[in-house]
Coordinates of C-alpha atoms in Angstrom, one line a residue:
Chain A
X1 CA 34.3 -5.5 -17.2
X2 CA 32.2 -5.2 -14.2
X3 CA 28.4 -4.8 -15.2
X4 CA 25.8 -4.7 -12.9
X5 CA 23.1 -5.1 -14.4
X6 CA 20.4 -5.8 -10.8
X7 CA 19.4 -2.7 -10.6
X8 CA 16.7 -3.3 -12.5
X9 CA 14.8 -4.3 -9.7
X10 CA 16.0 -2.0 -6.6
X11 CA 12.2 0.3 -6.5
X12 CA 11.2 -3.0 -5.1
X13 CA 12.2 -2.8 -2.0
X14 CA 12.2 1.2 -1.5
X15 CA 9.3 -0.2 0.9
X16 CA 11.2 -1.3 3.4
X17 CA 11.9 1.6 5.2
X18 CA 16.0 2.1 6.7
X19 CA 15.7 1.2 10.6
X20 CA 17.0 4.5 11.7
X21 CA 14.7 6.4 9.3
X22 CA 11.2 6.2 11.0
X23 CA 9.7 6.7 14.1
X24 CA 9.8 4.2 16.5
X25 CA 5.9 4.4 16.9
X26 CA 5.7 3.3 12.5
X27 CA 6.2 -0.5 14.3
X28 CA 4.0 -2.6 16.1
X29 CA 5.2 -5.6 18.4
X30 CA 3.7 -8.7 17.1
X31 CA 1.9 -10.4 20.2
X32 CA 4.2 -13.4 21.2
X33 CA 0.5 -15.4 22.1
X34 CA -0.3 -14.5 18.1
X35 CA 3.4 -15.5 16.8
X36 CA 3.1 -19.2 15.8
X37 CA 6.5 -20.4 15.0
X38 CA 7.0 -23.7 12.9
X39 CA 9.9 -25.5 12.2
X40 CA 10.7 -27.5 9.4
X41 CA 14.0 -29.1 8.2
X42 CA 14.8 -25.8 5.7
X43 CA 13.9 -23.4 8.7
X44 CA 11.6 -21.9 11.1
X45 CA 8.6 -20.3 9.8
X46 CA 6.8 -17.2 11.6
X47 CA 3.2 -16.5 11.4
X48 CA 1.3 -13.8 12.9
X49 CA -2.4 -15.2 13.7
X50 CA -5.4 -12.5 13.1
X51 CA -7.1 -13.5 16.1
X52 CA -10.1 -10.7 15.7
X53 CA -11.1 -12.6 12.4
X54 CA -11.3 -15.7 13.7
X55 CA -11.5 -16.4 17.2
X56 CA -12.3 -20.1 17.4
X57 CA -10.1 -20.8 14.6
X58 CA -7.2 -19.0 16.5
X59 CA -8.3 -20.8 19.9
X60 CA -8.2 -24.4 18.4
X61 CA -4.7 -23.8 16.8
X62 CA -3.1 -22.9 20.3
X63 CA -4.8 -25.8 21.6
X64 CA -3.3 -28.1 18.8
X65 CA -0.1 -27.0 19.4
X66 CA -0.1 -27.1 22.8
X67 CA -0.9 -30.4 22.9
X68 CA 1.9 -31.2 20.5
X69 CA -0.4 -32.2 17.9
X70 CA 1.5 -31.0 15.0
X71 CA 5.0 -32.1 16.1
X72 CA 5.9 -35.0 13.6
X73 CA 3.3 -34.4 11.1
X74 CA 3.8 -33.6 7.7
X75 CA 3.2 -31.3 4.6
X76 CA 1.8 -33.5 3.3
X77 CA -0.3 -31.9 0.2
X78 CA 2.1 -29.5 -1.5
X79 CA 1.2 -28.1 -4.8
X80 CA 3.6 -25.5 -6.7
X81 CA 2.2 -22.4 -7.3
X82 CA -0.5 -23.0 -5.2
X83 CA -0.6 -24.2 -1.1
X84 CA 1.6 -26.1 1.4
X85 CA -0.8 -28.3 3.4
X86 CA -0.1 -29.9 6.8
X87 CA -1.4 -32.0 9.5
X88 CA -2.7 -35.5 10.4
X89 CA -3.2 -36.2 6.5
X90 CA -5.3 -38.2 4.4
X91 CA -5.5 -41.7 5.5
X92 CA -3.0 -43.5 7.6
X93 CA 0.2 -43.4 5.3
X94 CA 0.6 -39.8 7.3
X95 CA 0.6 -41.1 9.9
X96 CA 2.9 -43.8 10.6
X97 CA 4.5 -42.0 13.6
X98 CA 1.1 -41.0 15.1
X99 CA -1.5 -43.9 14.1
X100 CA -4.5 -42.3 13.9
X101 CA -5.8 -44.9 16.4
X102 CA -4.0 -43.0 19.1
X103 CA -4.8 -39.6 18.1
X104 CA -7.7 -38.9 19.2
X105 CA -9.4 -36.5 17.0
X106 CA -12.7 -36.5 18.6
X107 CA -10.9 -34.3 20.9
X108 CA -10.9 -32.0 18.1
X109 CA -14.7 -31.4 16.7
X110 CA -15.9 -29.6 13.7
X111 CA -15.8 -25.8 13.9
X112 CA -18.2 -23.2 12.6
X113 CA -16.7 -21.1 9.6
X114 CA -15.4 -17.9 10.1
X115 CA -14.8 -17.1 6.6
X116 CA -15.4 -13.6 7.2
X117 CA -16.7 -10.8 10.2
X118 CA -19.1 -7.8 10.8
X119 CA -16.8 -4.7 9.8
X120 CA -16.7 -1.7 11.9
X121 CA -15.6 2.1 11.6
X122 CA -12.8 1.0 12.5
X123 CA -9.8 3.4 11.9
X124 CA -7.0 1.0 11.6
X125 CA -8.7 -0.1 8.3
X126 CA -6.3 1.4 5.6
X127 CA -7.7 1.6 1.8
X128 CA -5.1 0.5 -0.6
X129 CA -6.2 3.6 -2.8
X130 CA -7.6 1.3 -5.8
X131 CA -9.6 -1.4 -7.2
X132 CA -9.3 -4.7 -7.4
X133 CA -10.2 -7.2 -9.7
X134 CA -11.7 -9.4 -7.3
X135 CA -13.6 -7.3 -4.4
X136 CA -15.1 -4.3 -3.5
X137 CA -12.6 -2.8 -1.5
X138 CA -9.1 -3.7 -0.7
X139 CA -7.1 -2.4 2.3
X140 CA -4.8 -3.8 4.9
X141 CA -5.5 -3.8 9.0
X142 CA -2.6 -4.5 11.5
X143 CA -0.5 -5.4 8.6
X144 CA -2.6 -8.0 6.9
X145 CA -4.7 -7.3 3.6
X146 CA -8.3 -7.2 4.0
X147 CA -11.2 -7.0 1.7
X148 CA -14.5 -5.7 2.6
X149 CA -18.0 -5.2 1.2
X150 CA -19.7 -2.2 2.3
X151 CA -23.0 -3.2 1.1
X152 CA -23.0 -6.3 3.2
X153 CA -20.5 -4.5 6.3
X154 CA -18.1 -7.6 6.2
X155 CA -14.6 -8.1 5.9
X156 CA -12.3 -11.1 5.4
X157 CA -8.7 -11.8 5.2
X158 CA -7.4 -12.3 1.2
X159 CA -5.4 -15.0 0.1
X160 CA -2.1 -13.7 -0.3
X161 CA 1.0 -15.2 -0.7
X162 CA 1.7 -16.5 2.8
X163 CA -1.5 -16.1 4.3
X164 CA -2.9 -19.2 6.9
X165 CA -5.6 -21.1 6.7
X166 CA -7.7 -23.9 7.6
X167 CA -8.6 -26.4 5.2
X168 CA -12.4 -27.6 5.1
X169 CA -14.4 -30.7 3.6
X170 CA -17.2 -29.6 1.4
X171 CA -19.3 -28.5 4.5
X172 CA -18.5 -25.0 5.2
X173 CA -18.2 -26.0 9.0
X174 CA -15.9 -28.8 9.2
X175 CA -12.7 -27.2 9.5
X176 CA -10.4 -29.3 12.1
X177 CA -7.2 -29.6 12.6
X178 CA -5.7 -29.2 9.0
X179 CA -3.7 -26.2 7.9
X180 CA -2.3 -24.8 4.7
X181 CA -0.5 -21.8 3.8
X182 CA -0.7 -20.3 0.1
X183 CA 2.9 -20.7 -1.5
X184 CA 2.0 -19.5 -4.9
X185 CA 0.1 -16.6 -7.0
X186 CA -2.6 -15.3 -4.7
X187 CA -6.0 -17.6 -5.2
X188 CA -8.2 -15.5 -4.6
X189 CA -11.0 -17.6 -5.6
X190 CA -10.6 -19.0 -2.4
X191 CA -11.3 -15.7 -0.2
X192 CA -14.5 -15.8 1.7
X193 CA -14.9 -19.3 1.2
X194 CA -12.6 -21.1 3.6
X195 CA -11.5 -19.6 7.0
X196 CA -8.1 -17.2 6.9
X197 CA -6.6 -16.1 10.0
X198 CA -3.1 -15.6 9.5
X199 CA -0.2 -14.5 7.8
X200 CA 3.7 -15.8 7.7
X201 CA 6.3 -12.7 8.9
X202 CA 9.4 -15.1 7.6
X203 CA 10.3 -18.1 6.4
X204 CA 8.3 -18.1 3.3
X205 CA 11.8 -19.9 1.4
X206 CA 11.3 -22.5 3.7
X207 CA 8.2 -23.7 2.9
X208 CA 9.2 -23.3 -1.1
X209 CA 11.5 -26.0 -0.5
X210 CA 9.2 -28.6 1.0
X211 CA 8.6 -31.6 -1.5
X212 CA 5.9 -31.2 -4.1
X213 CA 3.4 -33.2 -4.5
X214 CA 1.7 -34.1 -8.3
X215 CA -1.5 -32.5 -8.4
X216 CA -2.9 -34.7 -11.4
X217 CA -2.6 -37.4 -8.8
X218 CA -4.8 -37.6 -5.9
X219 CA -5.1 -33.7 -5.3
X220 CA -1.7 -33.1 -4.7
X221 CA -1.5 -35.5 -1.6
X222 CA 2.0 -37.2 -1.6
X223 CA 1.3 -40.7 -1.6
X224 CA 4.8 -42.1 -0.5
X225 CA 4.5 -40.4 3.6
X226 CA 8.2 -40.8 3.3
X227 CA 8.8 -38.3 0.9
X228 CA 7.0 -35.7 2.8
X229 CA 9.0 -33.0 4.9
X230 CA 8.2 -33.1 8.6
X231 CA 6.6 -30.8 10.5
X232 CA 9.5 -30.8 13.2
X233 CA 7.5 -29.1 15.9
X234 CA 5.0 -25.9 16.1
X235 CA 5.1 -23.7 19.1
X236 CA 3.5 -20.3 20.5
X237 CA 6.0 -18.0 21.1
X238 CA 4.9 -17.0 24.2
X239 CA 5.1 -20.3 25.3
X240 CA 9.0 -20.1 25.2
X241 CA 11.1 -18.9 28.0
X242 CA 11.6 -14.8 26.9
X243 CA 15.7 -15.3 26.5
X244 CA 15.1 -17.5 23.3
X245 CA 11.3 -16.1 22.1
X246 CA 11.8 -14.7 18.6
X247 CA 10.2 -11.1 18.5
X248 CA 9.0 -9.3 15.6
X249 CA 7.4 -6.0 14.5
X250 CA 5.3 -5.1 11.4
X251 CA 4.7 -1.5 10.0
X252 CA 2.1 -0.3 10.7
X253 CA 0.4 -0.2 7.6
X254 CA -2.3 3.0 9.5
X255 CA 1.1 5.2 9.9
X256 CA 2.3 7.6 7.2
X257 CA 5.6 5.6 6.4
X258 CA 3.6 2.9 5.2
X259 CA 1.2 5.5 3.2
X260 CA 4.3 6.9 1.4
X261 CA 6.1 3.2 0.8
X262 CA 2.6 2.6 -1.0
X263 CA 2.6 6.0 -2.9
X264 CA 6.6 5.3 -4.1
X265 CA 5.7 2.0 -5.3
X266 CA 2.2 3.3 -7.1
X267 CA 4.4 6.1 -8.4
X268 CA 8.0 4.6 -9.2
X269 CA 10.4 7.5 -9.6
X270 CA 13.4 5.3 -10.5
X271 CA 15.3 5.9 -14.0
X272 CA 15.1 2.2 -14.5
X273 CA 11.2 2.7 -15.4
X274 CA 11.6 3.8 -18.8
X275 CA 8.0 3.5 -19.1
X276 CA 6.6 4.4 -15.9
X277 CA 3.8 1.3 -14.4
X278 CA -0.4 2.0 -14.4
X279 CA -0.2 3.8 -10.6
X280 CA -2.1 0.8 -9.7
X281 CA -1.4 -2.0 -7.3
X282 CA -2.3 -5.7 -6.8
X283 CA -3.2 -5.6 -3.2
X284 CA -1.2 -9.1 -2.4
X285 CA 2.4 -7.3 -4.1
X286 CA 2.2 -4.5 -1.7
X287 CA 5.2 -5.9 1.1
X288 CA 3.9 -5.2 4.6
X289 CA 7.5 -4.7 5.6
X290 CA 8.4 -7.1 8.9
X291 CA 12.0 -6.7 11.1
X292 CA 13.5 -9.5 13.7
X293 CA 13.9 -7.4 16.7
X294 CA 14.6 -10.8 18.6
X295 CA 17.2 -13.5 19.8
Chain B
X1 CA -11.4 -42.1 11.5
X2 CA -10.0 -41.3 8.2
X3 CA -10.6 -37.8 7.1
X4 CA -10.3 -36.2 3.8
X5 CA -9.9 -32.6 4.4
X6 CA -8.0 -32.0 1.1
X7 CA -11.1 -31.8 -1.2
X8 CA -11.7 -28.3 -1.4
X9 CA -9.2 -27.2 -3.9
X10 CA -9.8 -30.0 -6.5
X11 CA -11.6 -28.2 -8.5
X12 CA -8.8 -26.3 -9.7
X13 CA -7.0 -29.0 -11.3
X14 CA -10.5 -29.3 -13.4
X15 CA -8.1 -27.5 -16.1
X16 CA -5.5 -30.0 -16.9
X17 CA -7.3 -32.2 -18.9
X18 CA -7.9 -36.3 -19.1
X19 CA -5.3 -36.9 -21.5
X20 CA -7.8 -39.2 -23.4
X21 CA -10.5 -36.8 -23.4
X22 CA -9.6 -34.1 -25.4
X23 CA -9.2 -34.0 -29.6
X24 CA -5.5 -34.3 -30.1
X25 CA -5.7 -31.6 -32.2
X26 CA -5.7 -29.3 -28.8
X27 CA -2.3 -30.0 -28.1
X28 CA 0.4 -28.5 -29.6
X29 CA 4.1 -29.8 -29.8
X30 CA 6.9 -27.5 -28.5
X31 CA 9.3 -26.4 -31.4
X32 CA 12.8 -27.9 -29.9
X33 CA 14.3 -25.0 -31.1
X34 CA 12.0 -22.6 -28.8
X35 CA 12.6 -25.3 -25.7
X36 CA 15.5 -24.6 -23.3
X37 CA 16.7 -27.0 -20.9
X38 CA 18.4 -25.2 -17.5
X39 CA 19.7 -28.3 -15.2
X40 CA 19.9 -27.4 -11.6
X41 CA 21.2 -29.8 -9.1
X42 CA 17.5 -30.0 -7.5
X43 CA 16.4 -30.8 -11.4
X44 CA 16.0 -29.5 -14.4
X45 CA 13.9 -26.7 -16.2
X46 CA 11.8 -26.4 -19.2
X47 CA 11.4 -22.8 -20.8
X48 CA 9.5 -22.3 -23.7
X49 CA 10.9 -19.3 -25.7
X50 CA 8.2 -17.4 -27.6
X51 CA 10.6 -15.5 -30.5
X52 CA 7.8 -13.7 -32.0
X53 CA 7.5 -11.6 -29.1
X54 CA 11.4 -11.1 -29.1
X55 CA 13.5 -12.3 -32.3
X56 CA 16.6 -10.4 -31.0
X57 CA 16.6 -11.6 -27.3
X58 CA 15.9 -15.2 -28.9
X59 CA 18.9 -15.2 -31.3
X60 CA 20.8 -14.3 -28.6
X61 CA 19.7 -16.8 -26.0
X62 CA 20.5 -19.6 -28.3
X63 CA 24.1 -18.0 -29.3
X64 CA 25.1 -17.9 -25.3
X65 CA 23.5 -21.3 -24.7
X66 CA 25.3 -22.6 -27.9
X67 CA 28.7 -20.8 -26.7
X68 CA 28.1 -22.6 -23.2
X69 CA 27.8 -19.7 -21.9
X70 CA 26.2 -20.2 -18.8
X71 CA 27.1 -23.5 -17.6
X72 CA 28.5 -23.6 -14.5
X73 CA 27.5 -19.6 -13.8
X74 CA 24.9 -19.4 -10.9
X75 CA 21.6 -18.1 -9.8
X76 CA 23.6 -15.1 -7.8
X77 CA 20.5 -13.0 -7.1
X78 CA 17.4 -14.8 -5.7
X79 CA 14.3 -13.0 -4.0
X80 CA 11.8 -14.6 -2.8
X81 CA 8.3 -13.5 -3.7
X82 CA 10.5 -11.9 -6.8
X83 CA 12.4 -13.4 -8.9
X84 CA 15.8 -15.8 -9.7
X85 CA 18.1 -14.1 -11.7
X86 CA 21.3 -15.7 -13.4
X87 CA 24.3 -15.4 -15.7
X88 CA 27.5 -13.8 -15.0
X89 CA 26.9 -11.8 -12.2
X90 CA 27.8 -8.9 -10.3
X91 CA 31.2 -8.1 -10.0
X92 CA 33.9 -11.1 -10.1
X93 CA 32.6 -13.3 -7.2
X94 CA 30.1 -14.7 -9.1
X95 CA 33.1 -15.7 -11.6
X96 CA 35.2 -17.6 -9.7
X97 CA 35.5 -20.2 -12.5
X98 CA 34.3 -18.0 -15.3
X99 CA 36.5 -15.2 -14.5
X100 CA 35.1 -12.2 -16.2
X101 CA 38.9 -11.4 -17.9
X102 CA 38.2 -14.8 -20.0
X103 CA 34.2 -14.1 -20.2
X104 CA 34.7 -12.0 -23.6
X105 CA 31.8 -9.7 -22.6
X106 CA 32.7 -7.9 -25.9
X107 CA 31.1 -10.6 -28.1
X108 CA 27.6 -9.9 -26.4
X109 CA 26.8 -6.3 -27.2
X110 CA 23.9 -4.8 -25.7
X111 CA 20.7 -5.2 -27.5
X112 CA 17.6 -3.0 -28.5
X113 CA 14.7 -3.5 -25.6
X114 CA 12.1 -5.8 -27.5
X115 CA 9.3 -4.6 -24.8
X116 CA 6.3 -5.1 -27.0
X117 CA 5.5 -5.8 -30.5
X118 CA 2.5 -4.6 -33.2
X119 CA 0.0 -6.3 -32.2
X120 CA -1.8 -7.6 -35.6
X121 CA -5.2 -9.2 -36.2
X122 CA -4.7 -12.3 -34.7
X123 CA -6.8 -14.9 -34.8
X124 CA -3.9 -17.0 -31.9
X125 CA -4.9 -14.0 -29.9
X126 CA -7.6 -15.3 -26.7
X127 CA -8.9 -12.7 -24.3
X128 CA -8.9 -13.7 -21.2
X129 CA -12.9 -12.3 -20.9
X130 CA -12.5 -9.7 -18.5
X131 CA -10.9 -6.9 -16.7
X132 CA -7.1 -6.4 -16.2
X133 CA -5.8 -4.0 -13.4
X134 CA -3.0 -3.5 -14.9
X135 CA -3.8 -3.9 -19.1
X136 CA -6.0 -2.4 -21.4
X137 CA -6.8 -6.7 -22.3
X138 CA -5.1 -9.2 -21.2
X139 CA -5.3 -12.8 -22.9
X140 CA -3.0 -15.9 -24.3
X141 CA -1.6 -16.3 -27.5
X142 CA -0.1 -19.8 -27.8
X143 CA -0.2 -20.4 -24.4
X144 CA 1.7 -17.3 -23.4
X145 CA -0.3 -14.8 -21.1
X146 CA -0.1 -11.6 -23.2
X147 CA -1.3 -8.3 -22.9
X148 CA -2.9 -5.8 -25.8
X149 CA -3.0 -1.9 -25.8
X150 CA -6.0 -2.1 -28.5
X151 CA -5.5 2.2 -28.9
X152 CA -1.7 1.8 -29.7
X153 CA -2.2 -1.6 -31.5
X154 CA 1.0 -3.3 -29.2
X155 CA 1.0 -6.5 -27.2
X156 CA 3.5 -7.6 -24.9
X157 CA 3.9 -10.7 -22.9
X158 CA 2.9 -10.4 -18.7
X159 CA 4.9 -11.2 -16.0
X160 CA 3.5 -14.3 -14.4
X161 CA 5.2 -16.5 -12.2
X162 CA 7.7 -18.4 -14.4
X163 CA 7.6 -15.4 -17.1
X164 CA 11.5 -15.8 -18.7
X165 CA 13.2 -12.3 -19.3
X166 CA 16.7 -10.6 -19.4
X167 CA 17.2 -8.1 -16.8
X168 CA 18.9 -4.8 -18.0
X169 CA 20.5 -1.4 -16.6
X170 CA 18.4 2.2 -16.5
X171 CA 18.8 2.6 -20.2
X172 CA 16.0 0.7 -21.9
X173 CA 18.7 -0.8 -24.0
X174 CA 21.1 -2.5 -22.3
X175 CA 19.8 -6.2 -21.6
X176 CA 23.1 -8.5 -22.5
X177 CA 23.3 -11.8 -21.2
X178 CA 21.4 -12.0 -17.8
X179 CA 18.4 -13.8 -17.1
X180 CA 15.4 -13.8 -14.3
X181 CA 12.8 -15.9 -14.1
X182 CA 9.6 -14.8 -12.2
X183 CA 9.0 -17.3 -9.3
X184 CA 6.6 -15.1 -6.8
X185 CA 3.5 -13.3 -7.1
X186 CA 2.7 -11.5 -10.9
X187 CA 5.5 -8.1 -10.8
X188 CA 2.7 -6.9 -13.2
X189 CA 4.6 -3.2 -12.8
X190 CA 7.7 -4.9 -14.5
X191 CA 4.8 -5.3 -18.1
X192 CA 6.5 -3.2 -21.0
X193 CA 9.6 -2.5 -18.8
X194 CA 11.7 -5.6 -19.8
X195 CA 11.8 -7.9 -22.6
X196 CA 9.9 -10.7 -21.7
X197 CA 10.1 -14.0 -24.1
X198 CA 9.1 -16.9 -22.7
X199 CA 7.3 -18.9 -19.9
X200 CA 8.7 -21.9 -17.5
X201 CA 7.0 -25.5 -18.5
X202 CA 7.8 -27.5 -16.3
X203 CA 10.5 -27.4 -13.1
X204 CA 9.0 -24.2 -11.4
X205 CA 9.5 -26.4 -7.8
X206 CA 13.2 -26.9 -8.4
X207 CA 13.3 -22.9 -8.7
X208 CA 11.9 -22.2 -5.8
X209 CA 14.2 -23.9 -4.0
X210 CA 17.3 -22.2 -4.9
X211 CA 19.2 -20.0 -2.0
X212 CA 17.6 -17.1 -1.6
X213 CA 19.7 -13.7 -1.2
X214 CA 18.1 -11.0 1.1
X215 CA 16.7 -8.0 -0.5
X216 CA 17.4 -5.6 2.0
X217 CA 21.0 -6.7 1.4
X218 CA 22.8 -5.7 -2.3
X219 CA 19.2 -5.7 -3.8
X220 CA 19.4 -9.8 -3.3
X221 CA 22.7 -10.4 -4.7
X222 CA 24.0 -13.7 -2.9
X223 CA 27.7 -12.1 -1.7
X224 CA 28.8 -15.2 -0.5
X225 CA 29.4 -17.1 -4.0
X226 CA 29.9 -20.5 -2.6
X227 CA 26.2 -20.4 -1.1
X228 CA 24.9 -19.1 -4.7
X229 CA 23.5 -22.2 -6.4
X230 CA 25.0 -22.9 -9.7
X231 CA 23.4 -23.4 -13.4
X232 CA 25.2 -26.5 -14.1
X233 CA 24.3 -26.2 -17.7
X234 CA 21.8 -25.0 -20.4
X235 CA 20.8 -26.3 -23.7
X236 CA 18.5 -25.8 -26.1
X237 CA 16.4 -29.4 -27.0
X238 CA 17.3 -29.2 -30.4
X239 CA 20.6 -29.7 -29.8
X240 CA 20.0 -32.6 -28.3
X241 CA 19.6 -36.4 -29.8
X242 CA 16.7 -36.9 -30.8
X243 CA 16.6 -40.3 -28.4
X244 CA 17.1 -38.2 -25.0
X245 CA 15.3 -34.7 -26.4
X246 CA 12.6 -33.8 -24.0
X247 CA 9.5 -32.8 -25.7
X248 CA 6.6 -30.9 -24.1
X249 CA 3.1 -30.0 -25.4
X250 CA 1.1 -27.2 -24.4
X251 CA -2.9 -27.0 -24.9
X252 CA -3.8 -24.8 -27.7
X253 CA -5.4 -21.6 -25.9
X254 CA -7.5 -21.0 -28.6
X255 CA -9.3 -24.5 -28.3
X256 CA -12.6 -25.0 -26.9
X257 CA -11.4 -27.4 -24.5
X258 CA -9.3 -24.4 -22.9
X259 CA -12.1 -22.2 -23.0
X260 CA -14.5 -24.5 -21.5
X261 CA -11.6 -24.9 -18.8
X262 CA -11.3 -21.3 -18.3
X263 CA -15.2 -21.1 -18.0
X264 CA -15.1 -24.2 -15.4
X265 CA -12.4 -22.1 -13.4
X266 CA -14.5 -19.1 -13.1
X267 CA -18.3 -20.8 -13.0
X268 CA -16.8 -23.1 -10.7
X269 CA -20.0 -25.7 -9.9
X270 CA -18.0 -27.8 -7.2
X271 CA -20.0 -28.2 -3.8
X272 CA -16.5 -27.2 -2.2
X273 CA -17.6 -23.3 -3.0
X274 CA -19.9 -22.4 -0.3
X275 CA -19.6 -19.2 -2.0
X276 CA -19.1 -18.7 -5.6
X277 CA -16.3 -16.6 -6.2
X278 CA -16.5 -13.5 -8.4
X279 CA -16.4 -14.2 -12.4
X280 CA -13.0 -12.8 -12.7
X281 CA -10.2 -14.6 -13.3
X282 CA -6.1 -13.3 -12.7
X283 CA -4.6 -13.8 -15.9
X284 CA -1.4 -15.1 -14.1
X285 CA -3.5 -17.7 -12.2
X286 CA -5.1 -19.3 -15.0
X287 CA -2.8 -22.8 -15.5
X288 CA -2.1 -23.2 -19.0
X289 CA -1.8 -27.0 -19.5
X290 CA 1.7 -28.7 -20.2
X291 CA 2.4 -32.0 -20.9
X292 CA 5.4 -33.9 -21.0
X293 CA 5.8 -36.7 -24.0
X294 CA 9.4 -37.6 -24.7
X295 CA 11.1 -39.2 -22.8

């Protein structure tokens, strides 16, 4: 007796539209100088940077990277349900490989938040059609969710599931070189408050494996630097020769094919639903849907 | 130079308590009975069952468990984001050494959906103190994150990352012996659909890194069954010796010392918040404490 009994969950992924169903002009080519590819033991995890939110944040990343600052690093703050942190780490047990006498982070100085920008009419700003708990006004632009306050004409990437970040002292401007990138229920306490400016495309099982640390003890950070998964390397995709650049689109989340994958999901038609969901939706569930185009 | 950047999210660990701070009298023990063991080979995990919600699905969680059931099945349909669902799987390549001819599928008859319950005049019952997207209201009852229809007098437990529930065909009554656990962000739209019945303790990290299947391939199903990941076994604490039972406590969610936590998360007074968040909380993102006392 065969059952199958997964089709509980099928709906889900209605969202993800076939290949050869849509126009060619529903995708978007991520910009190989926004595509930030790091690699860790598990895999290689893509992130699409938001440059338009946060232009110095986005400028001092490529610079790290370029200058290799990242490769041999660590996660080494990694709370479940929560954030994967990485970079030069908390004291020197992080960094046994690169002493922290020889990296030179005055190189690297304190940058200005950029926690959120002026909006604009701007007519690639798509409403997500309903409230949310925490914001005025929920939508997505170029693929990643936004929220916005009319009142005040500002916007700011949310803390979603996947979405990049610099971590910060207490000082609102003292972001450096740290990252992190939210692995866990979206905290959306955190939106508007530190600076945002990406989103991963793939690779988000990757970063679920890296080793946790406790975070009763000392905030998360792992103490023993040997337990922490590496940081193999970080590079810009445009930085590789073309033949082995990864390429990938994103829906655009302005074009109708997106509008209707959001209406199917507010609006499940499936059988399974014997008791059909409140047609509203948590702006950090909706999938921006994402395909490899490249190697 | 030795930087702390890792400050800023302290204040969200301001929930688990000192363990020599609070009454004792918070702290409740976890009935063995309702505690189920799932050993993975990255570690094992700690379910708490909530019967109330589900006396049915319950009874027959202990019977498979107690008929060995599971052990050496696999997690055959993983999604990240989603869920990891387990048990017998879909078709027979999931039952390479449970073949399904010797699995007496017979014995577990499908049982009537438990999707909610009458909600009574409870004094367990916590609200949350504010607005649900998805609920009428939305708070904990001994520790689980439940939601309450006040005009049709039901409750029903959420989905939250680490929410416990057997999956189930179209009809509403068909759920047998297949389990998912929640491990991405809150499937809210799954509330009411499924019989939910009980929440992860402890062990969500060695969840999240079980091989994931693709969802844009067999709805997730894992084809290959050598790469699924297995469930080397499943017990239920009770069964165990009393020398080498785990036992867990949970805070009581009706204490003050949780409600002062909850007010600490959403009145956060940490300098870290340049900008105080809104004074709404998501339900799934409120960590309900868990402590681990034997062995």
């Amino acid at each position: 007796m065969k059952r199958v009994r997964v089709g509980a969950l099928m709906v889900l992924f209605a969202l993800i539209p076939a290949a050869s169903a849509e126009p060619v002009s529903d995708w978007r080519d991520v910009d190989p100088q926004n595509l930030v590819l790091i690699d860790t033991k598990y895999g290689q995890v893509a992130v699409e940077l938001a440059p338009e939110f946060a232009p110095k944040h986005v400028a001092r990343l490529r610079a790290l990277i370029r200058a290799h600052f990242y490769d041999g690093l660590s996660f080494y703050r990694v709370i479940d349900g929560f954030v994967a942190q990485g970079g030069i780490g908390e004291g020197t047990a992080s960094t046994k490989d690169h002493p922290v006498e020889t990296t030179d982070l005055s190189k690297w100085p304190a940058l200005k938040a950029e926690f959120d920008r002026a909006s604009k009419p701007d007519p690639v700003f798509t409403p997500l059609g309903n409230a949310d708990l925490m914001a005025p006004e929920v939508g997505f632009e170029n693929g990643f969710a936004v929220a916005r306050d009319p009142a005040e004409h500002r916007e700011w990437l949310i803390h979603c599931p996947g979405t990049f970040a610099f971590a910060r002292d207490n000082d609102p401007d003292t972001a450096t070189t740290e990252f992190y990138i939210v692995i866990g229920e979206a905290p959306r306490r955190l939106d508007r408050d530190l600076t945002a400016f990406g989103r991963v495309l793939s690779g988000m099982q990757y970063l679920q494996k890296l080793e946790r640390g406790d975070p009763e003890i000392d905030n998360g950070v792992i103490a023993d630097a040997s337990k922490r998964d590496p940081i193999i390397r970080v590079r810009i995709a445009s930085d590789l020769r073309a033949a082995e650049r990864p390429a990938y689109q994103v829906i655009r989340t302005e074009s109708k094919t997106f509008a209707d994958a959001v209406e199917s999901r507010r609006h499940p038609t499936s059988p399974f639903y014997f008791r059909k969901p409140p047609p509203v939706l948590d702006i950090c569930g909706v999938p921006v849907a994402v395909k490899r185009t490249a190697p």
